[in-house]
Tab-separated table of C-alpha atoms and ligand atoms in Angstrom:
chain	number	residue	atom	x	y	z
P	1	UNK	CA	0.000	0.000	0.000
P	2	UNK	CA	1.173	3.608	-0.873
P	3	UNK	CA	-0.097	6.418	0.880
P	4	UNK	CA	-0.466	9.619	-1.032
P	5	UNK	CA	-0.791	13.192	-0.728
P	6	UNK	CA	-1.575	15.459	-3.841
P	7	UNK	CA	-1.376	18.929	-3.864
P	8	UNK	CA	-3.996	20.928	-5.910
P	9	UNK	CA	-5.785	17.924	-5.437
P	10	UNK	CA	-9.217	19.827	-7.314
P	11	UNK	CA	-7.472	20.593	-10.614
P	12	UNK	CA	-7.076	18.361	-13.892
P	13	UNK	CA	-4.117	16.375	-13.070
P	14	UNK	CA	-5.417	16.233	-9.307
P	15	UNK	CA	-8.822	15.087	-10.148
P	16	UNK	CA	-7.394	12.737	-12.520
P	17	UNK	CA	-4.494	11.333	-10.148
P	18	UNK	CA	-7.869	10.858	-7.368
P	19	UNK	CA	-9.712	8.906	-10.090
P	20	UNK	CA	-6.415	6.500	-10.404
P	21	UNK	CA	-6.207	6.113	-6.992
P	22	UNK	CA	-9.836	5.382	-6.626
P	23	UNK	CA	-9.269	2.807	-9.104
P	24	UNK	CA	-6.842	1.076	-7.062
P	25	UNK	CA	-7.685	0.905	-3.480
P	26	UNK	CA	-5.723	-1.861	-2.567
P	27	UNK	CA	-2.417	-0.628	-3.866
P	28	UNK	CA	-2.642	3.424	-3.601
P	29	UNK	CA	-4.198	5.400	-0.686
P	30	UNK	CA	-4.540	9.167	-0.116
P	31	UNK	CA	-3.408	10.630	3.194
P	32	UNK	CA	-3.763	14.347	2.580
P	33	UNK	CA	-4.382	16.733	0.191
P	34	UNK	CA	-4.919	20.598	-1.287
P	35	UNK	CA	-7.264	22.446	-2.842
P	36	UNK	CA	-6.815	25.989	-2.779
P	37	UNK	CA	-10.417	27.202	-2.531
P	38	UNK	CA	-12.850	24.217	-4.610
P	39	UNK	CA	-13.574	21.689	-1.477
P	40	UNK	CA	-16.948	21.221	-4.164
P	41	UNK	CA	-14.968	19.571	-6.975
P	42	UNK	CA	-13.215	16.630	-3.974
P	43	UNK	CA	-16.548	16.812	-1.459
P	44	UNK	CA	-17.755	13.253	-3.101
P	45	UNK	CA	-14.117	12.079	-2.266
P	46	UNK	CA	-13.877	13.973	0.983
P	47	UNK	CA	-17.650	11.928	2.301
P	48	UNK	CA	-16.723	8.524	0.914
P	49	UNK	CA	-13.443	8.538	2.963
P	50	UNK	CA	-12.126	9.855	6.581
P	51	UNK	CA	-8.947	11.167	8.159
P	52	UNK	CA	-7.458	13.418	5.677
P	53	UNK	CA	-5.399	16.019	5.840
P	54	UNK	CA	-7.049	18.700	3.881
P	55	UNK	CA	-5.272	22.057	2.980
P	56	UNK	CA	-6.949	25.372	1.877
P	57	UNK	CA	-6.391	28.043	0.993
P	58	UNK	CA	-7.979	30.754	3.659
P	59	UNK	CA	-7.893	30.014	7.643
P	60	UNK	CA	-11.541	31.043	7.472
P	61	UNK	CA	-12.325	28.205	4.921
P	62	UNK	CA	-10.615	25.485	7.276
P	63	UNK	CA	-12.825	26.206	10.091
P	64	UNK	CA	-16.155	26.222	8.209
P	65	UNK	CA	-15.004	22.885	6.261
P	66	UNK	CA	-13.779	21.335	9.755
P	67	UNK	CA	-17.616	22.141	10.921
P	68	UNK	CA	-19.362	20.359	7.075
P	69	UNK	CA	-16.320	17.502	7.260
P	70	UNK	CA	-15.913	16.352	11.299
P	71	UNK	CA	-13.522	13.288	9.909
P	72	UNK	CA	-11.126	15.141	8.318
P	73	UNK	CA	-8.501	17.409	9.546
P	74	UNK	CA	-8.203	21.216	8.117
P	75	UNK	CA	-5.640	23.568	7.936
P	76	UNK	CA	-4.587	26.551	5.475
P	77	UNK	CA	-2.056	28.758	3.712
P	78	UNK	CA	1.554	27.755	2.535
P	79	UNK	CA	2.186	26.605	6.334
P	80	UNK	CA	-0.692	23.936	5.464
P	81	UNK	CA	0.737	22.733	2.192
P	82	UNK	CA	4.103	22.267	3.780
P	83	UNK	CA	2.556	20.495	6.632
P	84	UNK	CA	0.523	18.364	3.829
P	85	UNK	CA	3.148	17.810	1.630
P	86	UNK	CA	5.751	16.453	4.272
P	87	UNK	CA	2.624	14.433	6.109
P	88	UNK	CA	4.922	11.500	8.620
P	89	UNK	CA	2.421	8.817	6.781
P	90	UNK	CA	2.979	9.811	3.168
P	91	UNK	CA	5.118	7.880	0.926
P	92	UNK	CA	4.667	10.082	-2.414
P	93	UNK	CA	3.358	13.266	-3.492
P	94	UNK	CA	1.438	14.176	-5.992
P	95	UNK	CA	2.592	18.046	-6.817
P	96	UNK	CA	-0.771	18.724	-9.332
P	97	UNK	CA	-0.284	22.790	-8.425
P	98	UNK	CA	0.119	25.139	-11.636
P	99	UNK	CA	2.837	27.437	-11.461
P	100	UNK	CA	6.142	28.399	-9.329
P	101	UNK	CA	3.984	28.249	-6.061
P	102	UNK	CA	4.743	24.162	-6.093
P	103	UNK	CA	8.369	24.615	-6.103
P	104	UNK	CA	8.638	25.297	-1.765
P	105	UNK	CA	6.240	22.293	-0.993
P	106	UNK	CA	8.028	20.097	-3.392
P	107	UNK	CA	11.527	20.580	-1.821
P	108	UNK	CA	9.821	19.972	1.321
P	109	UNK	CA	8.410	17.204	0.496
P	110	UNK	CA	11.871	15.825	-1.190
P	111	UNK	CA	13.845	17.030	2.618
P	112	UNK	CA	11.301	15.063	4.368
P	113	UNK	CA	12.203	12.323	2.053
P	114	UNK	CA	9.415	11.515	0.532
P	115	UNK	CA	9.061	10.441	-2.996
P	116	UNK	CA	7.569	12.691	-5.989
P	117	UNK	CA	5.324	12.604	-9.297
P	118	UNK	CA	6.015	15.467	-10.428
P	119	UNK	CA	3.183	17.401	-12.970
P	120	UNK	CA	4.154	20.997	-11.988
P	121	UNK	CA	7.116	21.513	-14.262
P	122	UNK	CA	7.525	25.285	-13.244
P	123	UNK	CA	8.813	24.147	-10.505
P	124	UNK	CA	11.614	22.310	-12.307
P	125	UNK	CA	12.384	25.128	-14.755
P	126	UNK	CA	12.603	27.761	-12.224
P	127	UNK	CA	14.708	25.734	-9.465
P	128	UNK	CA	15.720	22.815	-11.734
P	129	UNK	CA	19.179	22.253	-10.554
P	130	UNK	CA	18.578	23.165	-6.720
P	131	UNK	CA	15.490	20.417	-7.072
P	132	UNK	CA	17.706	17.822	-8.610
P	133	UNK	CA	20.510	18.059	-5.605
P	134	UNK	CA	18.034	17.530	-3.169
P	135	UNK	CA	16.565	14.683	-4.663
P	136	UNK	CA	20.274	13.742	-4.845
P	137	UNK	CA	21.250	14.374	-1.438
P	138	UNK	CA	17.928	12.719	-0.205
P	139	UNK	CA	17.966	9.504	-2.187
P	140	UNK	CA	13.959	10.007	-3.302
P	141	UNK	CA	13.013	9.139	-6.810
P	142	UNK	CA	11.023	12.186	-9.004
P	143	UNK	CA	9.015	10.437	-11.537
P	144	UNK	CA	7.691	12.770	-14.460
P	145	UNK	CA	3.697	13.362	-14.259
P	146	UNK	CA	4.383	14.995	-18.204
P	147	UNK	CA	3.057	12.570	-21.457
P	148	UNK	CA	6.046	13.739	-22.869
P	149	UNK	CA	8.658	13.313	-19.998
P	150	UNK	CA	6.758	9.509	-19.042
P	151	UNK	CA	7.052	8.550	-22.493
P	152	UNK	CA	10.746	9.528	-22.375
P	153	UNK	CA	11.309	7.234	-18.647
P	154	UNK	CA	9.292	4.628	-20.204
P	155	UNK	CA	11.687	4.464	-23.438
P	156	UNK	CA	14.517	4.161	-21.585
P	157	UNK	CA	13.523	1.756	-18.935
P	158	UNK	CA	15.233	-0.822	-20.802
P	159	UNK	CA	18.222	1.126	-21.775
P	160	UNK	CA	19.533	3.920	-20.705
P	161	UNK	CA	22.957	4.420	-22.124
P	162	UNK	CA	24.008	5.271	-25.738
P	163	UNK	CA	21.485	8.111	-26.049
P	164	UNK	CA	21.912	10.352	-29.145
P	165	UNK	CA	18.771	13.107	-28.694
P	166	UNK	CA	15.575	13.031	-27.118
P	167	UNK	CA	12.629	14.220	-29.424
P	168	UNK	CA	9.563	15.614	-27.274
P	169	UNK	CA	6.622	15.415	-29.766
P	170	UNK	CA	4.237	18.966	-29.327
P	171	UNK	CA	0.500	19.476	-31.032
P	172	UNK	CA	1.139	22.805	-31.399
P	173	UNK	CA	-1.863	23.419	-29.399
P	174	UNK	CA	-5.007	26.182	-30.280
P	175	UNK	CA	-3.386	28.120	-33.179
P	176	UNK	CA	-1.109	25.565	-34.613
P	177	UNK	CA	-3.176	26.372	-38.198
P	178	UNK	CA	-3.065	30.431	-37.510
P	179	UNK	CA	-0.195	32.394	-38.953
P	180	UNK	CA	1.078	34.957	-36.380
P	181	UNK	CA	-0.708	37.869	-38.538
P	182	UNK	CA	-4.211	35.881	-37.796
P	183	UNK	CA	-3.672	35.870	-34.200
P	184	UNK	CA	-4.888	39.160	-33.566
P	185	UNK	CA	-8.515	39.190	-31.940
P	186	UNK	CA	-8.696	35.483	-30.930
P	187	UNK	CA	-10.504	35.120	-28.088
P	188	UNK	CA	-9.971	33.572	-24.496
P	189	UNK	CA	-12.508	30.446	-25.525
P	190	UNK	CA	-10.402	30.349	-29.191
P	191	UNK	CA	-7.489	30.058	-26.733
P	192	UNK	CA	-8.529	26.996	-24.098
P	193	UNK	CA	-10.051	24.906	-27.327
P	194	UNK	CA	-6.622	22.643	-27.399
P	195	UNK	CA	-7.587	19.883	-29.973
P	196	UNK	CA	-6.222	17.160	-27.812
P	197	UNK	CA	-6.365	17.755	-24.353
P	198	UNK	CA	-8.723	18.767	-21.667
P	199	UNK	CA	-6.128	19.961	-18.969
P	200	UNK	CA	-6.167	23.264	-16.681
P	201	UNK	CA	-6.524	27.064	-18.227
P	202	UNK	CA	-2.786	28.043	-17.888
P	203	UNK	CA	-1.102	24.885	-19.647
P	204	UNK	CA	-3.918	25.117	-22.425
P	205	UNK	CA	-2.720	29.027	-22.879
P	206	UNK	CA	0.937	27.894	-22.773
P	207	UNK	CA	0.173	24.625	-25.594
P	208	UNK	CA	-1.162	27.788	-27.930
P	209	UNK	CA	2.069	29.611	-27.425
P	210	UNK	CA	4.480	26.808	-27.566
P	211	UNK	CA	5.381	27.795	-24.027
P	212	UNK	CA	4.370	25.001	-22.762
P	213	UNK	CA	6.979	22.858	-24.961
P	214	UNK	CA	9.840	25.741	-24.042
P	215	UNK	CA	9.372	24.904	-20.573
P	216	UNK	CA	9.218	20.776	-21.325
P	217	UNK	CA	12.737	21.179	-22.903
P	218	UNK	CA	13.842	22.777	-19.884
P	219	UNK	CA	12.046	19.894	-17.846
P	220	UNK	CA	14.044	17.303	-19.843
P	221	UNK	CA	17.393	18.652	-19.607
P	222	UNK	CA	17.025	18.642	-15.854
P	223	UNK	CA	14.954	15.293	-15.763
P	224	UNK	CA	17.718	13.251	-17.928
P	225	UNK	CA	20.831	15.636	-17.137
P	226	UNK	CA	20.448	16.352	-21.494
P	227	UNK	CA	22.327	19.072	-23.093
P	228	UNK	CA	19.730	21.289	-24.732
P	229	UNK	CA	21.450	20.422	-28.360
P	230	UNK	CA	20.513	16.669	-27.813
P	231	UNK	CA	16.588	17.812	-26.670
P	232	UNK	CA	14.588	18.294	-30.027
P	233	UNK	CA	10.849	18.768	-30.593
P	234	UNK	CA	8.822	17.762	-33.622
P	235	UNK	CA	5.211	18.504	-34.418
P	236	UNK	CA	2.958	15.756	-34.062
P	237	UNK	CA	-0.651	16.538	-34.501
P	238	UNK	CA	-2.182	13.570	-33.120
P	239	UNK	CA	-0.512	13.399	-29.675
P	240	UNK	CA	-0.364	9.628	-29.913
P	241	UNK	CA	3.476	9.333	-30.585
P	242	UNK	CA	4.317	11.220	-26.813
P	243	UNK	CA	8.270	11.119	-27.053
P	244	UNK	CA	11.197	9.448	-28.412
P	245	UNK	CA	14.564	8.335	-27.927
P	246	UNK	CA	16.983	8.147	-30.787
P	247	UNK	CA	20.262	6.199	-29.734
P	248	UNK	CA	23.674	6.039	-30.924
P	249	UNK	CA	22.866	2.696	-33.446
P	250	UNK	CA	20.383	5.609	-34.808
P	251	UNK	CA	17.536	3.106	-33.610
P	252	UNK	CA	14.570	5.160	-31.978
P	253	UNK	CA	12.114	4.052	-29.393
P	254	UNK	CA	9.359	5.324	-29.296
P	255	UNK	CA	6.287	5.433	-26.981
P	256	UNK	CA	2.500	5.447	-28.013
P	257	UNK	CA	-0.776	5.926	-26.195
P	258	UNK	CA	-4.405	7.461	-26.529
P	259	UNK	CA	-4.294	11.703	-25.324
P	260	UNK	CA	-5.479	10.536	-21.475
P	261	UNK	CA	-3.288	11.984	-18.587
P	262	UNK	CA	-4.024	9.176	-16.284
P	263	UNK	CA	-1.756	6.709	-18.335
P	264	UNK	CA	1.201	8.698	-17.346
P	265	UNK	CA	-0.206	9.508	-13.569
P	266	UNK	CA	-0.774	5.727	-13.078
P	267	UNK	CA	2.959	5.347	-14.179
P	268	UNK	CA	4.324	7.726	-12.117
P	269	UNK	CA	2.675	5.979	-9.035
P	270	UNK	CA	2.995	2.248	-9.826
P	271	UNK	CA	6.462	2.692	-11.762
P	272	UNK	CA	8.620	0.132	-12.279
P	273	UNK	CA	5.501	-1.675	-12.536
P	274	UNK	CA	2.514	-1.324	-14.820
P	275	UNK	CA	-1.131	-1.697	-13.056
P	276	UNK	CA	-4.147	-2.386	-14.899
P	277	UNK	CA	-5.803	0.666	-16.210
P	278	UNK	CA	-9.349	0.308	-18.181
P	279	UNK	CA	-9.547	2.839	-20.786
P	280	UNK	CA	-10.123	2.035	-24.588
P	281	UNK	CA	-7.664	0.618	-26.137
P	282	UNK	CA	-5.340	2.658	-28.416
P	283	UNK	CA	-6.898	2.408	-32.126
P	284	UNK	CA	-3.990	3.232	-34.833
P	285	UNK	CA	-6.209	2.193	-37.851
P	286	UNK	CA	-8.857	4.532	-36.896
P	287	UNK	CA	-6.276	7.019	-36.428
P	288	UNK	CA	-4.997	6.316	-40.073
P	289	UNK	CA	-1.919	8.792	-39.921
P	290	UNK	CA	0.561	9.641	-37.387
P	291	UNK	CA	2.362	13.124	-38.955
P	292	UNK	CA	5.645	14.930	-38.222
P	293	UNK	CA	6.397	18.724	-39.309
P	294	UNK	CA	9.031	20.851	-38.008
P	295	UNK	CA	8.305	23.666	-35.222
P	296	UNK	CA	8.628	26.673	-36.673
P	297	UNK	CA	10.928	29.005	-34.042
P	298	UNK	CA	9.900	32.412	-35.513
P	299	UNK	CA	5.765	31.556	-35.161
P	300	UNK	CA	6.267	30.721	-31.388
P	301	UNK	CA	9.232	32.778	-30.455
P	302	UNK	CA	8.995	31.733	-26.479
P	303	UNK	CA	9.973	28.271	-27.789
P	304	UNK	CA	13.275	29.840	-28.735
P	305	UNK	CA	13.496	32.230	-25.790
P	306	UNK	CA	13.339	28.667	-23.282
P	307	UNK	CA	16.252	26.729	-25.208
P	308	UNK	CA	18.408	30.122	-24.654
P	309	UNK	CA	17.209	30.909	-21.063
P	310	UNK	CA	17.655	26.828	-20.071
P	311	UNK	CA	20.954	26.889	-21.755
P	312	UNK	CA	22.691	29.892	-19.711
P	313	UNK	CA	21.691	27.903	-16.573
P	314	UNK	CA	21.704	30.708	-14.670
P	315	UNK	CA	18.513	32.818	-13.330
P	316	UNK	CA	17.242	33.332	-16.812
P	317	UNK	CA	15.006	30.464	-16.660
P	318	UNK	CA	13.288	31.371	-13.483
P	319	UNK	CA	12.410	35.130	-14.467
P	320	UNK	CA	10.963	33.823	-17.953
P	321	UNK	CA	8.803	31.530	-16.332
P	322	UNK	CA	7.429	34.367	-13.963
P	323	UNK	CA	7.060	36.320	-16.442
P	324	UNK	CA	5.019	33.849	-18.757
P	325	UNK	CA	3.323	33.394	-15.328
P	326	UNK	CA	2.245	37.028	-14.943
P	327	UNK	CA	2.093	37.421	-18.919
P	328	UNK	CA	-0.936	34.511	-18.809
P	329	UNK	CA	-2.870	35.055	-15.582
P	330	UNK	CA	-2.949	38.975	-17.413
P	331	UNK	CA	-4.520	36.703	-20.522
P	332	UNK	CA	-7.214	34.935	-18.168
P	333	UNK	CA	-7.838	37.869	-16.541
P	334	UNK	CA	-8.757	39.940	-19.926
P	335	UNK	CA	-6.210	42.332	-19.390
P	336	UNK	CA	-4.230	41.585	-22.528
P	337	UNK	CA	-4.595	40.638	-25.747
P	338	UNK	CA	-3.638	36.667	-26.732
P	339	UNK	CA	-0.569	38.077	-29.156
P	340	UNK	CA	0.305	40.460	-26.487
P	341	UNK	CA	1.615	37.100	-23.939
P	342	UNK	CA	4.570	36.525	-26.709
P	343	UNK	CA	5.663	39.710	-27.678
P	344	UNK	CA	5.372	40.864	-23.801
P	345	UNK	CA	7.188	37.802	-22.605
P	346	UNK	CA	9.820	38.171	-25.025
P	347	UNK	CA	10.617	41.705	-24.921
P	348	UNK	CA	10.668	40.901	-21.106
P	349	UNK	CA	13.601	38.067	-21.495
P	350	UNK	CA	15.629	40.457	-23.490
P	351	UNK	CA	15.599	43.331	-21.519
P	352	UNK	CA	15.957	41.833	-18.056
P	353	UNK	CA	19.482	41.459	-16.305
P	354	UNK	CA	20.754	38.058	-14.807
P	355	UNK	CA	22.889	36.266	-12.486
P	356	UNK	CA	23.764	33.169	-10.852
P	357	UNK	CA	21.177	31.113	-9.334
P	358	UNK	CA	22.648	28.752	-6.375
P	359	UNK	CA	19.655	29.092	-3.997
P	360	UNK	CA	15.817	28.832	-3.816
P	361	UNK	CA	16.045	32.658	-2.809
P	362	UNK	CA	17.918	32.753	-6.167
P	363	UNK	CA	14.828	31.672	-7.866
P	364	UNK	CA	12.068	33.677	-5.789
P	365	UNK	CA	13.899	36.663	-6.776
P	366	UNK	CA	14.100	35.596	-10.287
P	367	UNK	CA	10.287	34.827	-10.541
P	368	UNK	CA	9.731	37.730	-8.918
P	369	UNK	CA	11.691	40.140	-11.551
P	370	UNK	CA	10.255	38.548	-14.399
P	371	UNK	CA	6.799	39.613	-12.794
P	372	UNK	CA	7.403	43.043	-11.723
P	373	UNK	CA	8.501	43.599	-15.283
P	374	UNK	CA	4.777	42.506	-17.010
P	375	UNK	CA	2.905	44.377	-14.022
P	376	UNK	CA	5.209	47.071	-14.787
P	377	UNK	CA	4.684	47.144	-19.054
P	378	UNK	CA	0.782	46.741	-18.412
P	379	UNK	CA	0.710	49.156	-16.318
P	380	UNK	CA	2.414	52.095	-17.726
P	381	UNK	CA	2.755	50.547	-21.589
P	382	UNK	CA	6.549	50.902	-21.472
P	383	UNK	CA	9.297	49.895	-19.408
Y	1	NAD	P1	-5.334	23.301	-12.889
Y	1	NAD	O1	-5.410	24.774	-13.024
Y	1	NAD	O2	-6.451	22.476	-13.420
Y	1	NAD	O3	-5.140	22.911	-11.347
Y	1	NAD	C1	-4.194	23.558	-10.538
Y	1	NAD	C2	-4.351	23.186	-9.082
Y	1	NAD	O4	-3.440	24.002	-8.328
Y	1	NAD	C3	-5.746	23.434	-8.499
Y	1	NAD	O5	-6.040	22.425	-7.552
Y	1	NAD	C4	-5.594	24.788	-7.780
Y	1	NAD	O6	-6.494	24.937	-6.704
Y	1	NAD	C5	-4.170	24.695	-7.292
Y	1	NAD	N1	-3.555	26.016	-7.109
Y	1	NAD	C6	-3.366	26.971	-8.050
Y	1	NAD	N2	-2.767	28.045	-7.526
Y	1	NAD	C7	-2.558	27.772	-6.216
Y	1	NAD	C8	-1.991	28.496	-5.132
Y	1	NAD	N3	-1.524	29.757	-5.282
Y	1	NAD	N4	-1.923	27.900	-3.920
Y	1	NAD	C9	-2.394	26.645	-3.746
Y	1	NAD	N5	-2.968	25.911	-4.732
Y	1	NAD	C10	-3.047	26.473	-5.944
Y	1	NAD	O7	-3.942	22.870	-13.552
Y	1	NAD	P2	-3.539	21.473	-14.240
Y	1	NAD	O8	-3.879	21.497	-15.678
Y	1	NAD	O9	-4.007	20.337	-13.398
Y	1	NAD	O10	-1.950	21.569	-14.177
Y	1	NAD	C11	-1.206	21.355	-12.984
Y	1	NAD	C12	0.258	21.201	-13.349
Y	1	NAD	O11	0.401	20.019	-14.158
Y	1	NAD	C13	0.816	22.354	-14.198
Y	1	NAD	O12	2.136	22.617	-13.834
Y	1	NAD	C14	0.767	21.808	-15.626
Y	1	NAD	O13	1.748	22.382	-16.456
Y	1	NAD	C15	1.042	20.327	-15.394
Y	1	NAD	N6	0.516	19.429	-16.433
Y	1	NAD	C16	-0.826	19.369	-16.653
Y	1	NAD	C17	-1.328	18.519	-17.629
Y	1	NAD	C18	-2.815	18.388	-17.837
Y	1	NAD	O14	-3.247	17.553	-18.649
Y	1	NAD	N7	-3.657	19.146	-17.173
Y	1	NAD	C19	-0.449	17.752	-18.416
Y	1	NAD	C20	0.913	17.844	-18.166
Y	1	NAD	C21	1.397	18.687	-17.160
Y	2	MG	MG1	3.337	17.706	-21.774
């Protein structure tokens, strides 16, 4: 039995990694978890089971949910989801939480030597190398929670010497069929219609502007210690074809599966083993043709702007993800334009100055530049 804790426990990958666990009751079993505010999207969860560890968001919320849920146990704010996430019964943690917010809970969670699946990739492009040590120094295994990055440990679970290049496969998300020109009045619903997936609003914004796949690359090189000139991506419509390894005999592995998150969730938690999981089966004549295009670097410019950031290995990466951060919660929030995330974010990487990043302060401060300089050009226009 593995107990379990996930962390934004009532968003896609979290509702998805409680339906796997539901699935499996006699191998996987959930110890705590977090929701921000939603307690409505896990209460059918939260009255079907009892003593949990549930974190929110507001101190006010905790009380009034202690009162509707007497089994449970309540508490709040980033003291709760570092008390959740390093929980004395948990085994593994789930870290389902969007954004650069996951990366203190996660490196508590890897001190208190506890073992990750890993979804929120910010948290790996911002702090990459400080998260790696400490799974290092702690002797806990981080197991990708990314179709992409999965397909990638599956490949190699056989071999894992000899590599020549890692391709990560992309769909190119919303706009892949929009020239940059025709990008100008889309709208927010244009934007979260990814032809694929069904995942969370900021990763659906980040698929349309290939950010998404920027920050992947940077994911890999820190997952697989890969030099960004062996890390490739191809387009590949269909997301069926999720990764592949070339090696050095030029053969290529590659790994297939239907578009359904809780293939790679289920991995990350049963890994090295593979549990039963009753979904349809993958149909490749239906699908009739499995394509492969180039990216094109100039149409999704933040693509390019992530292989140089993750390259210089310095704080780069950390203020471009805050500032894609800022850049799309602006997006959500109506308060820019769709082309207006790119050109912003861009314009925002090539202006800033850098420096060494060594610590997790490193990293906050990083984030936190990258911000201050979107707030900054949306408020006043210039910078
Ligand atoms: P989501 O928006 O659906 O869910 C995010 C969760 O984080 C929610 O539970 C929310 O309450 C919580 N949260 C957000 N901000 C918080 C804060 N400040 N404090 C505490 N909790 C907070 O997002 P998602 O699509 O599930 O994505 C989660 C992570 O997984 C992201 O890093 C994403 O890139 C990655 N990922 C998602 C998918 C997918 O299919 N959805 C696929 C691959 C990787
Ligand atoms: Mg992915």
């Amino acid at each position: 039995m593995k107990n379990i804790v996930i962390l934004g426990a009532s968003g896609s990958i979290g509702l998805q990694t409680l339906d796997v666990i539901t699935r499996h009751p006699d191998k996987f079993r959930c110890v705590g978890l977090s929701v921000k505010s939603r307690v409505d999207a896990i209460s059918d969860f939260l009255n079907s089971n009892s003593g949990l560890v549930v974190c929110v968001e507001k101190s006010s919320d905790a009380k009034n949910y202690s009162i509707a849920f007497t089994q449970h146990r309540f508490v709040w704010g980033e003291d709760g989801l570092i008390e959740v996430a390093t929980l004395k019964e948990a085994d593994t943690v789930v870290n389902a939480l969007v954004g650069f917010v996951g990366c203190k809970p996660t490196l508590a969670a890897i001190e208190a030597k506890k073992d990750i699946a890993l979804a929120n990739k910010e948290t790996l492009v911002a702090a990459g190398k400080i998260v790696m040590a400490a799974v290092k120094r702690n002797g806990v295994s981080l197991m990708p929670i990314d179709s992409e990055h999965s397909a990638i440990v599956q490949c190699l679970s056989t071999h894992n010497k000899s590599i020549k290049r890692l391709i990560l496969t992309a769909s190119g998300g919303s706009f892949r069929d929009k020239k940059r020109s025709e990008l100008n009045g889309v709208t927010l619903s244009d934007a979260l219609n990814h032809p694929n997936w069904s995942m969370g609003a900021k990763i659906t914004i980040d698929s349309a502007t290939m950010m998404n796949k920027g920050l992947e690359v940077i994911e890999a090189r820190w997952l697989f210690d890969m030099p960004f000139d062996q890390i490739d991506v191809i387009m590949h419509r269909q997301s069926i074809v999720h990764s592949m390894v070339e090696f050095e005999d030029r053969a290529v592995i590659a790994q297939l599966g239907t578009p359904d998150m809780r293939i790679p969730i289920q991995y990350a938690l049963s890994h090295p083993n593979r549990l039963a999981l009753d979904l349809p089966s993958l149909d490749l004549v239906k699908a009739q043709s499995l394509t492969f295009e180039p990216v094109d670097f100039e149409r999704f410019p933040l693509l390019k702007c992530a292989y140089l950031a993750g390259k210089r290995e310095d704080n780069r990466a950390a203020a471009l993800n805050g500032a894609n951060e800022e850049a799309v919660s602006a997006f959500l929030r109506g308060k820019i334009a769709f082309v207006d995330i790119d050109t912003f974010v861009a314009e925002a990487f090539e202006s800033m100055s850098y420096s060494e990043l060594n610590t997790l302060e490193d990293a906050i401060a990083a984030d936190q530049m990258g911000r201050a300089w979107i707030k900054k050009k949306i408020l006043g226009g210039n910078v």
